[in-house]
Amino acid sequence: NFGVMKWTWDEDAVNSKIVTENVASVLVNKMNRLQEETQRMLMVASCLGATFRLSAVMEVMKNISRVEMRDSMRASMISVSGTAATMGNSSASLLSSDLSNACTDHDGSDSSYASSVEEFEGEGLCEVDDEECRFMHDQIQSAAFELISPEQRDSFRGRIGSILLQSLPPEELEASLFEVVGLLNCATTQINNEKRDEMARMNLKAGIKASENAAFDAAKVYFKEGREALGSRGWEGDYHAMLDLCSHGANACFVTGEFDPMTELIDEVLSKDIDTKEKYRVSEIKVKALFTIGKP
C-alpha cells in the first residue's frame, strides 16, 4: 500500500487460498489410499465431466490397457493447488507395483470395477444413483484429473473419446454425443486424415443437435471444430460435409448476431465451384441478415 508505505493483506483471499490448499491436500491423501483400480477409474471419470455414466467408465476401462494408463501417469511430479510433493507420492503409488503386471492389457473384471465403485462412493468422492454418477465437489474432479500427466491429457481424453465412439450402443452414444465429441476434439492434432473425416462428421452431428436445442454458441464451436478437422482439403475431399459445416455455422453465427464470421462462411461457400442449388442455403441466410441489419 503506497499510501501508507507498508504491506497490507487481503485476509479473505489469504484464508480462501489456505482453505483451498488444505482441501486439495486432503483429497490427494484420500486418493493415495484408494485401490489402484479405483484411482484409474477416477482418472477416466474426471475426463467425462462433473456427472458421468458408469457404463461409459466401464467401457473405457475394458478397452484401455494398464500400460496406456500408466503411460498417462508418467509426469514425474503432479501438483494440485501447490501440493506437488503429496501428489507426487500419489502418482508414485500408481507406478510402484510390479511392471510385469502392466503387460496384461485388459485385466479388469466386473467384480473389481464394482469394488471400485463401492470404494469411491464409500469415501464420499462420488454419488452413485444407479447408472448416473456425479463428483461430490469440483475439487474432487480436479484432483482426479490432475493424476493425468499434463503432457498426456489431450491424447488421453482423445483416446477415451475414440473408445466411447466405437463401443457405446447407438442410444447411449446419442445421449453422450456432446461429451464424446468434446473428448475427440482434444486430440485433433494427433490423428490421421481418415480419423479427421470421422471427427468432422461427429462435430457436424453435435452442432446440429446443439442448434436444435437452441444452444447456438455451443453449435458454433462444433461447426468450427469440424471445419478445422477437414482443413484445406475439405472442399476437395468431402465437400458435402464442408458445405453443411459452413452453412450450419453461418446460420449459428446469424442467430447469435456475429455477422462478420457469418459473412466469411457465406463468402467461402459462394466462392466454390459447386451447384447453384447448394449455394441457396447460405444465400438465404445472407438475405435474412441484410434485412436484420437494415440493408436493402
C-alpha atoms as a printed R data frame, in Angstrom:
    type eleno elety resid chain resno       x       y       z
1   ATOM     1    CA   ASN     A     1   0.000   0.000   0.000
2   ATOM     2    CA   PHE     A     2   1.918   3.057  -1.264
3   ATOM     3    CA   GLY     A     3  -0.415   5.369   0.615
4   ATOM     4    CA   VAL     A     4   0.913   4.226   3.983
5   ATOM     5    CA   MET     A     5   4.167   2.751   2.586
6   ATOM     6    CA   LYS     A     6   3.675  -0.719   4.040
7   ATOM     7    CA   TRP     A     7   2.342  -4.122   3.077
8   ATOM     8    CA   THR     A     8  -1.337  -4.820   3.666
9   ATOM     9    CA   TRP     A     9  -3.026  -8.174   3.266
10  ATOM    10    CA   ASP     A    10  -6.346  -9.269   1.829
11  ATOM    11    CA   GLU     A    11  -7.213 -11.584   4.701
12  ATOM    12    CA   ASP     A    12 -10.233 -13.104   2.949
13  ATOM    13    CA   ALA     A    13  -8.139 -14.009  -0.103
14  ATOM    14    CA   VAL     A    14  -5.345 -15.451   2.059
15  ATOM    15    CA   ASN     A    15  -7.758 -17.538   4.126
16  ATOM    16    CA   SER     A    16  -9.526 -18.736   0.981
17  ATOM    17    CA   LYS     A    17  -6.221 -19.901  -0.524
18  ATOM    18    CA   ILE     A    18  -5.283 -21.707   2.670
19  ATOM    19    CA   VAL     A    19  -8.645 -23.482   2.743
20  ATOM    20    CA   THR     A    20  -8.338 -24.422  -0.954
21  ATOM    21    CA   GLU     A    21  -4.843 -25.860  -0.476
22  ATOM    22    CA   ASN     A    22  -5.922 -27.749   2.632
23  ATOM    23    CA   VAL     A    23  -8.867 -29.262   0.751
24  ATOM    24    CA   ALA     A    24  -6.581 -30.246  -2.132
25  ATOM    25    CA   SER     A    25  -4.118 -31.835   0.276
26  ATOM    26    CA   VAL     A    26  -6.862 -33.839   1.985
27  ATOM    27    CA   LEU     A    27  -8.204 -35.047  -1.375
28  ATOM    28    CA   VAL     A    28  -4.767 -36.105  -2.584
29  ATOM    29    CA   ASN     A    29  -4.122 -38.043   0.601
30  ATOM    30    CA   LYS     A    30  -7.514 -39.691   0.329
31  ATOM    31    CA   MET     A    31  -6.915 -40.745  -3.292
32  ATOM    32    CA   ASN     A    32  -3.479 -42.035  -2.343
33  ATOM    33    CA   ARG     A    33  -5.151 -44.597  -0.080
34  ATOM    34    CA   LEU     A    34  -7.553 -45.892  -2.733
35  ATOM    35    CA   GLN     A    35  -7.146 -49.115  -4.649
36  ATOM    36    CA   GLU     A    36  -5.109 -48.706  -7.818
37  ATOM    37    CA   GLU     A    37  -8.107 -49.691  -9.932
38  ATOM    38    CA   THR     A    38 -10.241 -47.082  -8.207
39  ATOM    39    CA   GLN     A    39  -7.712 -44.380  -8.957
40  ATOM    40    CA   ARG     A    40  -7.712 -45.382 -12.623
41  ATOM    41    CA   MET     A    41 -11.492 -45.236 -12.761
42  ATOM    42    CA   LEU     A    42 -11.465 -41.774 -11.204
43  ATOM    43    CA   MET     A    43  -8.942 -40.633 -13.815
44  ATOM    44    CA   VAL     A    44 -11.283 -41.742 -16.584
45  ATOM    45    CA   ALA     A    45 -14.369 -40.327 -14.868
46  ATOM    46    CA   SER     A    46 -12.689 -36.940 -14.401
47  ATOM    47    CA   CYS     A    47 -12.461 -36.634 -18.199
48  ATOM    48    CA   LEU     A    48 -16.196 -37.278 -18.622
49  ATOM    49    CA   GLY     A    49 -17.354 -34.302 -16.586
50  ATOM    50    CA   ALA     A    50 -18.851 -33.465 -13.224
51  ATOM    51    CA   THR     A    51 -21.550 -36.061 -13.924
52  ATOM    52    CA   PHE     A    52 -20.918 -39.279 -15.801
53  ATOM    53    CA   ARG     A    53 -22.436 -42.649 -16.626
54  ATOM    54    CA   LEU     A    54 -20.935 -45.761 -15.052
55  ATOM    55    CA   SER     A    55 -21.390 -47.679 -18.296
56  ATOM    56    CA   ALA     A    56 -19.143 -45.178 -20.095
57  ATOM    57    CA   VAL     A    57 -16.394 -45.551 -17.488
58  ATOM    58    CA   MET     A    58 -16.678 -49.355 -17.675
59  ATOM    59    CA   GLU     A    59 -16.366 -49.347 -21.465
60  ATOM    60    CA   VAL     A    60 -13.183 -47.317 -21.288
61  ATOM    61    CA   MET     A    61 -11.688 -49.468 -18.540
62  ATOM    62    CA   LYS     A    62 -12.386 -52.616 -20.570
63  ATOM    63    CA   ASN     A    63 -10.787 -51.213 -23.710
64  ATOM    64    CA   ILE     A    64  -7.735 -49.380 -22.406
65  ATOM    65    CA   SER     A    65  -4.675 -51.251 -21.200
66  ATOM    66    CA   ARG     A    66  -2.846 -50.790 -17.939
67  ATOM    67    CA   VAL     A    67   0.210 -49.825 -19.964
68  ATOM    68    CA   GLU     A    68  -1.721 -46.957 -21.547
69  ATOM    69    CA   MET     A    69  -2.997 -45.879 -18.148
70  ATOM    70    CA   ARG     A    70   0.499 -45.933 -16.672
71  ATOM    71    CA   ASP     A    71   1.933 -44.056 -19.623
72  ATOM    72    CA   SER     A    72  -0.625 -41.338 -18.987
73  ATOM    73    CA   MET     A    73   0.682 -41.057 -15.413
74  ATOM    74    CA   ARG     A    74   4.365 -40.624 -16.244
75  ATOM    75    CA   ALA     A    75   4.808 -36.986 -15.426
76  ATOM    76    CA   SER     A    76   7.440 -37.025 -12.651
77  ATOM    77    CA   MET     A    77   5.614 -34.889 -10.085
78  ATOM    78    CA   ILE     A    78   1.981 -33.759 -10.280
79  ATOM    79    CA   SER     A    79   0.663 -30.939  -8.180
80  ATOM    80    CA   VAL     A    80  -2.800 -29.999  -7.076
81  ATOM    81    CA   SER     A    81  -3.024 -26.381  -5.971
82  ATOM    82    CA   GLY     A    82   0.530 -26.276  -4.672
83  ATOM    83    CA   THR     A    83   0.687 -29.769  -3.122
84  ATOM    84    CA   ALA     A    84   3.169 -31.172  -5.624
85  ATOM    85    CA   ALA     A    85   5.060 -33.345  -3.211
86  ATOM    86    CA   THR     A    86   1.967 -35.020  -1.849
87  ATOM    87    CA   MET     A    87   0.525 -35.659  -5.289
88  ATOM    88    CA   GLY     A    88   3.900 -36.942  -6.404
89  ATOM    89    CA   ASN     A    89   3.621 -39.637  -3.741
90  ATOM    90    CA   SER     A    90   0.132 -40.456  -5.056
91  ATOM    91    CA   SER     A    91   1.475 -40.778  -8.597
92  ATOM    92    CA   ALA     A    92   4.338 -42.933  -7.376
93  ATOM    93    CA   SER     A    93   1.924 -45.317  -5.679
94  ATOM    94    CA   LEU     A    94   0.285 -45.956  -9.039
95  ATOM    95    CA   LEU     A    95   3.615 -46.793 -10.629
96  ATOM    96    CA   SER     A    96   5.206 -48.754  -7.848
97  ATOM    97    CA   SER     A    97   3.607 -52.170  -8.397
98  ATOM    98    CA   ASP     A    98   5.400 -54.831 -10.404
99  ATOM    99    CA   LEU     A    99   5.657 -53.669 -14.017
100 ATOM   100    CA   SER     A   100   5.223 -57.226 -15.188
101 ATOM   101    CA   ASN     A   101   1.565 -56.850 -14.240
102 ATOM   102    CA   ALA     A   102   1.352 -53.888 -16.577
103 ATOM   103    CA   CYS     A   103   1.949 -56.155 -19.539
104 ATOM   104    CA   THR     A   104  -1.555 -57.543 -19.079
105 ATOM   105    CA   ASP     A   105  -3.742 -55.438 -21.339
106 ATOM   106    CA   HIS     A   106  -7.305 -55.605 -20.116
107 ATOM   107    CA   ASP     A   107  -7.216 -57.425 -16.797
108 ATOM   108    CA   GLY     A   108 -10.021 -55.620 -15.011
109 ATOM   109    CA   SER     A   109 -13.079 -57.617 -14.009
110 ATOM   110    CA   ASP     A   110 -16.661 -56.716 -13.272
111 ATOM   111    CA   SER     A   111 -16.084 -57.567  -9.613
112 ATOM   112    CA   SER     A   112 -13.055 -55.272  -9.346
113 ATOM   113    CA   TYR     A   113 -14.993 -52.457 -11.031
114 ATOM   114    CA   ALA     A   114 -17.901 -52.968  -8.626
115 ATOM   115    CA   SER     A   115 -15.459 -52.887  -5.727
116 ATOM   116    CA   SER     A   116 -14.000 -49.618  -7.009
117 ATOM   117    CA   VAL     A   117 -17.453 -48.073  -7.374
118 ATOM   118    CA   GLU     A   118 -18.256 -49.044  -3.794
119 ATOM   119    CA   GLU     A   119 -14.960 -47.573  -2.653
120 ATOM   120    CA   PHE     A   120 -15.206 -44.147  -4.245
121 ATOM   121    CA   GLU     A   121 -18.841 -43.917  -3.163
122 ATOM   122    CA   GLY     A   122 -17.980 -45.020   0.354
123 ATOM   123    CA   GLU     A   123 -15.165 -42.473   0.559
124 ATOM   124    CA   GLY     A   124 -17.607 -39.711  -0.334
125 ATOM   125    CA   LEU     A   125 -15.875 -38.838  -3.602
126 ATOM   126    CA   CYS     A   126 -18.809 -39.601  -5.880
127 ATOM   127    CA   GLU     A   127 -22.540 -40.035  -5.519
128 ATOM   128    CA   VAL     A   128 -23.887 -43.058  -7.375
129 ATOM   129    CA   ASP     A   129 -27.533 -43.213  -8.369
130 ATOM   130    CA   ASP     A   130 -27.974 -46.461 -10.277
131 ATOM   131    CA   GLU     A   131 -26.269 -45.698 -13.615
132 ATOM   132    CA   GLU     A   132 -25.698 -41.975 -13.088
133 ATOM   133    CA   CYS     A   133 -22.767 -40.695 -11.017
134 ATOM   134    CA   ARG     A   134 -21.501 -37.288 -10.038
135 ATOM   135    CA   PHE     A   135 -18.450 -35.958  -8.261
136 ATOM   136    CA   MET     A   136 -19.408 -34.594  -4.871
137 ATOM   137    CA   HIS     A   137 -17.347 -31.440  -5.474
138 ATOM   138    CA   ASP     A   138 -15.478 -29.878  -8.385
139 ATOM   139    CA   GLN     A   139 -12.276 -30.048  -6.303
140 ATOM   140    CA   ILE     A   140 -12.599 -33.829  -6.304
141 ATOM   141    CA   GLN     A   141 -12.927 -33.952 -10.075
142 ATOM   142    CA   SER     A   142  -9.950 -31.594 -10.404
143 ATOM   143    CA   ALA     A   143  -7.814 -33.728  -8.088
144 ATOM   144    CA   ALA     A   144  -8.642 -36.862 -10.086
145 ATOM   145    CA   PHE     A   145  -7.882 -35.074 -13.362
146 ATOM   146    CA   GLU     A   146  -4.537 -33.879 -12.012
147 ATOM   147    CA   LEU     A   147  -3.438 -37.523 -11.747
148 ATOM   148    CA   ILE     A   148  -3.062 -37.421 -15.537
149 ATOM   149    CA   SER     A   149   0.226 -36.125 -16.888
150 ATOM   150    CA   PRO     A   150  -0.224 -32.624 -18.381
151 ATOM   151    CA   GLU     A   151   1.652 -33.788 -21.482
152 ATOM   152    CA   GLN     A   152  -0.720 -36.732 -21.924
153 ATOM   153    CA   ARG     A   153  -4.069 -35.121 -21.132
154 ATOM   154    CA   ASP     A   154  -5.128 -34.288 -24.671
155 ATOM   155    CA   SER     A   155  -4.172 -37.695 -26.070
156 ATOM   156    CA   PHE     A   156  -5.707 -39.461 -23.056
157 ATOM   157    CA   ARG     A   157  -9.022 -37.656 -23.485
158 ATOM   158    CA   GLY     A   158  -8.923 -38.259 -27.225
159 ATOM   159    CA   ARG     A   159  -8.332 -41.968 -26.583
160 ATOM   160    CA   ILE     A   160 -11.321 -42.076 -24.230
161 ATOM   161    CA   GLY     A   161 -13.485 -40.360 -26.848
162 ATOM   162    CA   SER     A   162 -12.374 -42.846 -29.512
163 ATOM   163    CA   ILE     A   163 -13.183 -45.818 -27.273
164 ATOM   164    CA   LEU     A   164 -16.642 -44.463 -26.462
165 ATOM   165    CA   LEU     A   165 -17.328 -43.707 -30.123
166 ATOM   166    CA   GLN     A   166 -16.527 -47.278 -31.109
167 ATOM   167    CA   SER     A   167 -18.036 -49.140 -28.172
168 ATOM   168    CA   LEU     A   168 -21.150 -47.350 -26.903
169 ATOM   169    CA   PRO     A   169 -24.534 -48.590 -28.191
170 ATOM   170    CA   PRO     A   170 -26.208 -46.070 -30.559
171 ATOM   171    CA   GLU     A   171 -28.712 -44.852 -27.965
172 ATOM   172    CA   GLU     A   172 -26.009 -44.263 -25.329
173 ATOM   173    CA   LEU     A   173 -23.752 -42.587 -27.870
174 ATOM   174    CA   GLU     A   174 -26.575 -40.245 -28.813
175 ATOM   175    CA   ALA     A   175 -27.188 -39.428 -25.140
176 ATOM   176    CA   SER     A   176 -23.467 -38.716 -24.617
177 ATOM   177    CA   LEU     A   177 -22.822 -37.105 -28.002
178 ATOM   178    CA   PHE     A   178 -21.560 -33.750 -26.708
179 ATOM   179    CA   GLU     A   179 -19.219 -35.372 -24.183
180 ATOM   180    CA   VAL     A   180 -17.787 -37.838 -26.716
181 ATOM   181    CA   VAL     A   181 -17.233 -35.192 -29.386
182 ATOM   182    CA   GLY     A   182 -15.646 -32.863 -26.838
183 ATOM   183    CA   LEU     A   183 -13.174 -35.611 -25.905
184 ATOM   184    CA   LEU     A   184 -12.383 -36.361 -29.551
185 ATOM   185    CA   ASN     A   185 -11.700 -32.685 -30.201
186 ATOM   186    CA   CYS     A   186  -8.943 -32.703 -27.576
187 ATOM   187    CA   ALA     A   187  -6.709 -34.795 -29.850
188 ATOM   188    CA   THR     A   188  -7.356 -33.189 -33.243
189 ATOM   189    CA   THR     A   189  -3.673 -32.604 -33.972
190 ATOM   190    CA   GLN     A   190  -2.722 -36.231 -33.284
191 ATOM   191    CA   ILE     A   191  -4.923 -38.087 -35.772
192 ATOM   192    CA   ASN     A   192  -4.725 -39.048 -39.440
193 ATOM   193    CA   ASN     A   193  -6.939 -37.806 -42.268
194 ATOM   194    CA   GLU     A   194  -9.353 -40.735 -42.054
195 ATOM   195    CA   LYS     A   195  -9.984 -40.005 -38.393
196 ATOM   196    CA   ARG     A   196 -10.307 -36.312 -39.194
197 ATOM   197    CA   ASP     A   197 -13.133 -37.052 -41.615
198 ATOM   198    CA   GLU     A   198 -14.944 -39.007 -38.911
199 ATOM   199    CA   MET     A   199 -14.316 -36.229 -36.385
200 ATOM   200    CA   ALA     A   200 -15.730 -33.651 -38.796
201 ATOM   201    CA   ARG     A   201 -18.912 -35.696 -39.233
202 ATOM   202    CA   MET     A   202 -19.290 -36.122 -35.473
203 ATOM   203    CA   ASN     A   203 -18.862 -32.383 -34.912
204 ATOM   204    CA   LEU     A   204 -21.444 -31.711 -37.601
205 ATOM   205    CA   LYS     A   205 -23.859 -34.054 -35.848
206 ATOM   206    CA   ALA     A   206 -23.180 -32.450 -32.457
207 ATOM   207    CA   GLY     A   207 -23.546 -28.955 -33.909
208 ATOM   208    CA   ILE     A   208 -26.895 -29.770 -35.481
209 ATOM   209    CA   LYS     A   209 -28.128 -31.288 -32.222
210 ATOM   210    CA   ALA     A   210 -26.963 -28.223 -30.283
211 ATOM   211    CA   SER     A   211 -28.740 -25.945 -32.786
212 ATOM   212    CA   GLU     A   212 -31.951 -27.935 -32.409
213 ATOM   213    CA   ASN     A   213 -31.677 -27.307 -28.660
214 ATOM   214    CA   ALA     A   214 -31.121 -23.574 -29.324
215 ATOM   215    CA   ALA     A   215 -27.566 -23.835 -27.938
216 ATOM   216    CA   PHE     A   216 -26.121 -21.842 -30.821
217 ATOM   217    CA   ASP     A   217 -22.955 -20.733 -29.038
218 ATOM   218    CA   ALA     A   218 -22.024 -24.361 -28.467
219 ATOM   219    CA   ALA     A   219 -23.099 -25.227 -32.016
220 ATOM   220    CA   LYS     A   220 -20.669 -22.652 -33.433
221 ATOM   221    CA   VAL     A   221 -17.804 -24.357 -31.627
222 ATOM   222    CA   TYR     A   222 -18.714 -27.791 -33.029
223 ATOM   223    CA   PHE     A   223 -19.082 -26.483 -36.585
224 ATOM   224    CA   LYS     A   224 -15.743 -24.690 -36.318
225 ATOM   225    CA   GLU     A   225 -14.008 -27.799 -34.950
226 ATOM   226    CA   GLY     A   226 -15.475 -29.798 -37.827
227 ATOM   227    CA   ARG     A   227 -14.163 -27.360 -40.422
228 ATOM   228    CA   GLU     A   228 -10.739 -27.323 -38.805
229 ATOM   229    CA   ALA     A   229 -10.670 -31.121 -38.745
230 ATOM   230    CA   LEU     A   230 -11.197 -31.221 -42.521
231 ATOM   231    CA   GLY     A   231  -8.847 -28.319 -43.130
232 ATOM   232    CA   SER     A   232  -7.964 -27.039 -46.587
233 ATOM   233    CA   ARG     A   233  -8.637 -30.435 -48.160
234 ATOM   234    CA   GLY     A   234 -12.282 -30.352 -47.020
235 ATOM   235    CA   TRP     A   235 -13.774 -28.993 -50.227
236 ATOM   236    CA   GLU     A   236 -11.877 -31.499 -52.342
237 ATOM   237    CA   GLY     A   237 -12.245 -34.497 -50.024
238 ATOM   238    CA   ASP     A   238 -15.755 -34.349 -48.547
239 ATOM   239    CA   TYR     A   239 -17.323 -31.169 -49.842
240 ATOM   240    CA   HIS     A   240 -20.829 -32.167 -48.736
241 ATOM   241    CA   ALA     A   241 -19.654 -32.252 -45.103
242 ATOM   242    CA   MET     A   242 -17.767 -28.982 -45.565
243 ATOM   243    CA   LEU     A   243 -20.822 -27.379 -47.146
244 ATOM   244    CA   ASP     A   244 -23.008 -28.469 -44.235
245 ATOM   245    CA   LEU     A   245 -20.451 -27.272 -41.664
246 ATOM   246    CA   CYS     A   246 -20.191 -23.850 -43.326
247 ATOM   247    CA   SER     A   247 -23.943 -23.485 -43.892
248 ATOM   248    CA   HIS     A   248 -24.970 -24.507 -40.391
249 ATOM   249    CA   GLY     A   249 -22.080 -22.494 -38.971
250 ATOM   250    CA   ALA     A   250 -23.199 -19.385 -40.853
251 ATOM   251    CA   ASN     A   251 -26.740 -19.824 -39.544
252 ATOM   252    CA   ALA     A   252 -25.498 -20.211 -35.950
253 ATOM   253    CA   CYS     A   253 -23.462 -17.016 -36.346
254 ATOM   254    CA   PHE     A   254 -26.515 -15.233 -37.765
255 ATOM   255    CA   VAL     A   255 -28.696 -16.266 -34.822
256 ATOM   256    CA   THR     A   256 -26.092 -15.080 -32.311
257 ATOM   257    CA   GLY     A   257 -25.520 -11.800 -34.164
258 ATOM   258    CA   GLU     A   258 -21.937 -12.478 -35.245
259 ATOM   259    CA   PHE     A   259 -22.207 -11.120 -38.751
260 ATOM   260    CA   ASP     A   260 -18.505 -10.908 -39.649
261 ATOM   261    CA   PRO     A   261 -17.746 -14.636 -39.247
262 ATOM   262    CA   MET     A   262 -21.152 -15.365 -40.809
263 ATOM   263    CA   THR     A   263 -20.180 -13.353 -43.879
264 ATOM   264    CA   GLU     A   264 -16.826 -15.123 -44.119
265 ATOM   265    CA   LEU     A   265 -18.520 -18.534 -44.146
266 ATOM   266    CA   ILE     A   266 -21.129 -17.429 -46.681
267 ATOM   267    CA   ASP     A   267 -18.474 -15.956 -48.982
268 ATOM   268    CA   GLU     A   268 -16.428 -19.150 -48.716
269 ATOM   269    CA   VAL     A   269 -19.375 -21.248 -49.915
270 ATOM   270    CA   LEU     A   270 -20.338 -18.814 -52.678
271 ATOM   271    CA   SER     A   271 -16.770 -18.766 -53.977
272 ATOM   272    CA   LYS     A   272 -16.699 -22.537 -54.572
273 ATOM   273    CA   ASP     A   273 -17.418 -24.165 -57.887
274 ATOM   274    CA   ILE     A   274 -20.443 -26.139 -56.737
275 ATOM   275    CA   ASP     A   275 -24.048 -26.447 -57.864
276 ATOM   276    CA   THR     A   276 -26.032 -23.209 -57.529
277 ATOM   277    CA   LYS     A   277 -28.778 -25.073 -55.651
278 ATOM   278    CA   GLU     A   278 -26.266 -25.964 -52.952
279 ATOM   279    CA   LYS     A   279 -25.413 -22.296 -52.503
280 ATOM   280    CA   TYR     A   280 -29.048 -21.410 -51.890
281 ATOM   281    CA   ARG     A   281 -28.931 -22.131 -48.151
282 ATOM   282    CA   VAL     A   282 -26.193 -19.598 -47.420
283 ATOM   283    CA   SER     A   283 -27.708 -17.077 -49.843
284 ATOM   284    CA   GLU     A   284 -30.932 -17.259 -47.867
285 ATOM   285    CA   ILE     A   285 -29.034 -16.631 -44.622
286 ATOM   286    CA   LYS     A   286 -27.306 -13.640 -46.222
287 ATOM   287    CA   VAL     A   287 -30.636 -12.137 -47.278
288 ATOM   288    CA   LYS     A   288 -32.088 -12.581 -43.768
289 ATOM   289    CA   ALA     A   289 -29.009 -10.968 -42.265
290 ATOM   290    CA   LEU     A   290 -29.264  -7.962 -44.598
291 ATOM   291    CA   PHE     A   291 -32.875  -7.432 -43.596
292 ATOM   292    CA   THR     A   292 -31.935  -7.755 -39.938
293 ATOM   293    CA   ILE     A   293 -29.253  -5.075 -40.073
294 ATOM   294    CA   GLY     A   294 -31.426  -2.854 -42.266
295 ATOM   295    CA   LYS     A   295 -29.549  -3.057 -45.549
296 ATOM   296    CA   PRO     A   296 -31.527  -3.435 -48.779
